[in-house]
Amino acid sequence: MTDFSFDIVGFDLDGTLVDSSGDLAAAVNVMLAHDGRPTLAVRQVVAMTGGGVARLVRLALEATGGAAPDEAARLQAVMLASYEANIAVLTRPYPGAVAAIETLRARGVQVAIVTNKLAALSEKLLAELGLRGLFDIVIGGDTMGPGKQKPDPAPIHEMVRRAGGGRTAFVGDTMFDVTAARHASVPVVVVNFGREPVDGFGADAVIDHFDALIPTLETLHA
């Protein structure tokens, strides 16, 4: 145990710790162009993210004419191949994110990733950005099996189990994160980086910069 408010702090990845919008949009547009469809603006793709790759592909295809399930599966493979090959071209941590995580670790806090991004892609992205060593645990959208990604609380419960239990908080950026944390009965902080309006999410706190994360966590209670 530590003298800090929490023993475990979990983070979402895309849109929370890293701005991956450019690389995700590029991969989606490779997929759309491959099928002769119109491409989408980055802001349109960003609005479709947060619920995992299948949801992202489905929404992108719906926005460009729709697709049968077998066609969606074929095009999802095209999108994933492009994304995996170009996963860290534009993606970078948000300002202050690395410093905040390093501060948590210096205080003895276990730091984890719980994301709806596929686990293998999450590991690859963190490795390419040189960030993997900052995290004790990485749980992806496919780690718990079908239907067990956020907003289901199972990944957060698994994070706590792997960490050995303790006072836990979660940091995210979408309603998927807030709902999962609420169902897991852990306090949740939402980052407000302009991806979508967050005031109505019902989080315990909202921050506009990672400089505010540690002071904000110190005001919350497990």
Coordinates of C-alpha atoms in Angstrom, one line a residue:
M1 CA 0.0 0.0 0.0
T2 CA 1.1 3.6 -0.6
D3 CA 0.3 7.0 1.0
F4 CA -1.3 8.0 -2.3
S5 CA -5.0 7.8 -2.8
F6 CA -4.8 4.7 -5.1
D7 CA -2.7 1.6 -5.5
I8 CA -3.8 0.9 -9.1
V9 CA -4.6 3.4 -11.8
G10 CA -5.9 2.1 -15.1
F11 CA -5.9 4.1 -18.4
D12 CA -7.7 3.8 -21.7
L13 CA -5.3 4.1 -24.6
D14 CA -6.6 5.8 -27.7
G15 CA -7.9 9.3 -27.1
T16 CA -6.8 9.2 -23.4
L17 CA -3.0 8.5 -23.3
V18 CA -2.2 8.9 -27.0
D19 CA -3.6 10.8 -29.9
S20 CA -3.9 8.1 -32.5
S21 CA -6.6 9.8 -34.6
G22 CA -4.3 10.4 -37.6
D23 CA -3.1 6.8 -37.9
L24 CA -6.6 5.4 -37.3
A25 CA -8.2 7.7 -39.9
A26 CA -5.5 6.8 -42.4
A27 CA -6.1 3.1 -42.0
V28 CA -9.9 3.5 -42.3
N29 CA -9.5 5.5 -45.5
V30 CA -7.2 2.9 -47.0
M31 CA -10.0 0.4 -46.4
L32 CA -12.6 2.7 -47.9
A33 CA -10.5 3.5 -50.9
H34 CA -9.7 -0.2 -51.4
D35 CA -13.4 -0.7 -51.8
G36 CA -14.0 2.4 -54.0
R37 CA -15.8 4.3 -51.3
P38 CA -15.4 8.0 -50.4
T39 CA -12.9 8.7 -47.6
L40 CA -13.8 10.3 -44.3
A41 CA -12.3 13.3 -42.4
V42 CA -10.3 12.6 -39.3
R43 CA -13.0 14.2 -37.1
Q44 CA -15.5 11.8 -38.6
V45 CA -13.4 8.8 -37.8
V46 CA -12.6 10.1 -34.3
A47 CA -16.4 10.2 -33.6
M48 CA -16.6 6.5 -34.4
T49 CA -13.8 5.3 -32.1
G50 CA -13.8 4.0 -28.6
G51 CA -15.9 0.8 -29.0
G52 CA -13.3 -1.4 -30.7
V53 CA -12.3 -2.1 -34.3
A54 CA -15.5 -4.0 -35.4
R55 CA -17.6 -1.0 -34.3
L56 CA -15.3 1.5 -36.0
V57 CA -15.4 -0.5 -39.3
R58 CA -19.1 -0.9 -39.1
L59 CA -19.7 2.8 -38.6
A60 CA -17.3 3.8 -41.3
L61 CA -19.0 1.4 -43.8
E62 CA -22.5 2.6 -42.7
A63 CA -21.3 6.2 -43.4
T64 CA -20.2 5.2 -46.9
G65 CA -23.0 3.1 -48.2
G66 CA -23.3 0.1 -45.8
A67 CA -22.0 -3.4 -46.1
A68 CA -23.1 -7.0 -45.5
P69 CA -21.4 -8.8 -42.6
D70 CA -19.1 -10.9 -44.8
E71 CA -18.0 -7.8 -46.7
A72 CA -17.4 -5.9 -43.4
A73 CA -15.2 -8.8 -42.2
R74 CA -13.2 -8.7 -45.4
L75 CA -12.7 -4.9 -45.3
Q76 CA -11.9 -5.0 -41.5
A77 CA -8.9 -7.2 -42.4
V78 CA -7.8 -4.6 -45.0
M79 CA -8.0 -1.9 -42.4
L80 CA -6.2 -3.8 -39.7
A81 CA -3.3 -4.7 -42.1
S82 CA -2.8 -1.1 -43.0
Y83 CA -3.1 0.1 -39.4
E84 CA -0.6 -2.5 -38.1
A85 CA 1.9 -1.5 -40.7
N86 CA 1.6 2.2 -39.9
I87 CA 0.6 2.2 -36.2
A88 CA 2.9 4.9 -34.9
V89 CA 3.5 7.2 -37.9
L90 CA 1.5 10.1 -36.4
T91 CA 0.4 8.7 -33.0
R92 CA 2.0 10.4 -30.0
P93 CA 1.3 10.6 -26.2
Y94 CA -0.8 13.6 -25.1
P95 CA 1.2 16.4 -23.4
G96 CA 2.0 15.5 -19.8
A97 CA 0.8 11.9 -20.1
V98 CA 4.2 10.3 -19.7
A99 CA 5.2 12.5 -16.8
A100 CA 2.0 11.8 -15.0
I101 CA 2.5 8.0 -15.4
E102 CA 6.1 8.3 -14.2
T103 CA 4.9 10.2 -11.2
L104 CA 2.4 7.5 -10.3
R105 CA 5.0 4.8 -10.6
A106 CA 7.4 6.8 -8.4
R107 CA 4.7 6.8 -5.8
G108 CA 4.4 3.0 -5.9
V109 CA 1.2 2.9 -8.0
Q110 CA 0.7 0.0 -10.4
V111 CA -0.2 1.5 -13.8
A112 CA -2.3 -0.4 -16.4
I113 CA -3.8 -0.1 -19.8
V114 CA -7.4 -1.3 -20.3
T115 CA -8.4 -0.5 -23.9
N116 CA -10.8 -1.7 -26.6
K117 CA -8.0 -1.8 -29.1
L118 CA -6.9 -5.4 -29.8
A119 CA -4.3 -6.6 -27.3
A120 CA -1.6 -7.3 -29.9
L121 CA -2.0 -3.9 -31.5
S122 CA -1.9 -2.2 -28.1
E123 CA 1.4 -4.0 -27.3
K124 CA 2.8 -3.1 -30.7
L125 CA 1.9 0.6 -30.4
L126 CA 3.3 0.9 -26.9
A127 CA 6.5 -0.8 -27.9
E128 CA 7.0 1.4 -31.0
L129 CA 6.4 4.5 -28.9
G130 CA 8.9 3.3 -26.3
L131 CA 6.2 3.3 -23.6
R132 CA 5.6 -0.4 -22.8
G133 CA 7.9 -0.4 -19.8
L134 CA 5.7 2.2 -18.1
F135 CA 2.8 -0.3 -17.7
D136 CA 2.5 -3.2 -15.4
I137 CA -0.6 -4.6 -17.2
V138 CA -2.0 -4.3 -20.7
I139 CA -5.6 -5.6 -21.3
G140 CA -7.0 -5.3 -24.8
G141 CA -10.5 -5.5 -26.3
D142 CA -10.1 -9.2 -27.1
T143 CA -8.4 -10.2 -23.8
M144 CA -11.5 -11.2 -22.0
G145 CA -13.2 -12.8 -25.0
P146 CA -16.2 -11.8 -27.2
G147 CA -18.6 -9.3 -25.7
K148 CA -16.3 -8.6 -22.7
Q149 CA -14.8 -5.3 -23.6
K150 CA -15.7 -1.9 -22.2
P151 CA -18.4 -0.9 -21.3
D152 CA -18.5 -4.3 -19.7
P153 CA -16.6 -4.1 -16.4
A154 CA -14.8 -7.4 -16.9
P155 CA -11.6 -5.9 -18.2
I156 CA -11.3 -3.6 -15.2
H157 CA -12.0 -6.4 -12.8
E158 CA -9.3 -8.4 -14.5
M159 CA -6.9 -5.4 -14.2
V160 CA -7.5 -5.3 -10.5
R161 CA -7.1 -9.1 -10.2
R162 CA -3.8 -9.1 -12.0
A163 CA -2.6 -6.2 -9.8
G164 CA -3.4 -8.2 -6.7
G165 CA -6.2 -5.9 -5.6
G166 CA -6.1 -2.5 -3.9
R167 CA -7.6 1.0 -4.2
T168 CA -8.3 1.6 -7.9
A169 CA -9.1 4.4 -10.2
F170 CA -9.6 4.6 -14.0
V171 CA -8.9 7.3 -16.5
G172 CA -10.6 7.4 -19.9
D173 CA -12.2 9.6 -22.5
T174 CA -15.5 8.1 -23.6
M175 CA -18.8 6.9 -22.2
F176 CA -17.5 3.3 -22.7
D177 CA -14.8 4.1 -20.0
V178 CA -17.2 5.7 -17.6
T179 CA -19.8 2.9 -17.8
A180 CA -17.2 0.2 -17.3
A181 CA -15.7 2.0 -14.3
R182 CA -19.1 2.6 -12.8
H183 CA -20.0 -1.0 -13.2
A184 CA -16.7 -2.0 -11.6
S185 CA -17.3 0.4 -8.7
V186 CA -14.1 2.4 -9.2
P187 CA -13.8 6.2 -9.4
V188 CA -13.3 7.5 -13.0
V189 CA -11.6 10.6 -14.4
V190 CA -12.3 11.7 -17.9
V191 CA -9.8 13.6 -20.1
N192 CA -11.4 16.4 -22.1
F193 CA -9.2 16.7 -25.2
G194 CA -12.0 17.7 -27.6
R195 CA -12.9 14.4 -29.0
E196 CA -16.5 14.6 -27.8
P197 CA -18.4 16.5 -25.1
V198 CA -17.7 14.8 -21.8
D199 CA -19.6 16.9 -19.3
G200 CA -22.6 14.7 -19.3
F201 CA -20.7 11.4 -18.8
G202 CA -21.1 11.4 -15.1
A203 CA -17.4 11.0 -14.3
D204 CA -16.1 11.8 -10.9
A205 CA -13.8 14.4 -12.4
V206 CA -12.8 15.9 -15.7
I207 CA -9.3 17.2 -16.6
D208 CA -8.1 19.3 -19.5
H209 CA -4.4 18.4 -19.2
F210 CA -2.4 15.6 -17.6
D211 CA -0.8 18.1 -15.3
A212 CA -4.1 18.0 -13.4
L213 CA -4.3 14.2 -13.0
I214 CA -2.3 13.7 -9.9
P215 CA -3.9 16.5 -7.9
T216 CA -7.3 15.4 -9.1
L217 CA -6.7 11.8 -8.0
E218 CA -5.6 13.0 -4.6
T219 CA -9.1 14.6 -4.1
L220 CA -10.9 11.3 -4.9
H221 CA -11.4 8.3 -2.7
A222 CA -11.5 4.6 -3.7

